[in-house]
C-alpha angles and dihedrals in degrees: 000000000000119000115257111222099197130072142172098239129062092231094054094042090055091049091049092049089055088062088079089066100048119121093204132027119247122245112290107203123074090238094051092046091049090049090052092048091049089056089052091057091045095250096306104146093185093054092048092048090051091049091051094043095241142098125280089239090062091050089053090049093051090050089049089058101256111155115257114231100169107097093193090056091046089053091049091052091049092047093051092046091052091046094054103033117115100344093177093053089048094051092045091053091048092048092050092050093047095046092051096044089246125182135237125209118209125195117188145163112206145120099287125183139148146203114220138181121325093015097293113152142192107204115229115274133168109276137167111213138168116201138166113237119222118247098250091057092046090055092050091051093049094047092050091048092050091057091046094246115191120265091252091060093046089049090052092048090050091050090052091048091050091050091052092048097041098045105025104047090148090049095247115114111217105181138351108283123176125197125217113208114182138165099011108209099174130013128172130170125198125190 
């Protein structure tokens, strides 16, 4: 099964973008991924089941080789594997990008709107945009992700970065603009 590089949450999209920097591919089968995840929680079947949103019995069945038919559980296993795979490689890639004032490109399809100077507004509407995020915002996103910030905080940081990129292309802020980003349908980072 090929790795999908887009997501609908900021957290997952950042994890999927890190896949471009891996030195080895993660396990591919559900059983191998579950085995890997079990190692990450030090063999605690209950903790792994809670993390995946399932029952410990199902974790035992997956490890025994029973075929997995629950797509939501399969997605949860893939998401957790991507989140935990090669953390040192991931942090090294982030550090290199931040030290060299690297850039991040974000492509998204979501309900995007804004409020600009003097109360003018553009109500949210479905848009597909690709923008380059400025380095300071990239650093803030990476730092928040490293400390496992909640999705709401990552979403807010992304909104601020999009506002800076969308309105201040020359780097000079003119007025206070705020971006509204709702119902993300597609989100992909590239760095």
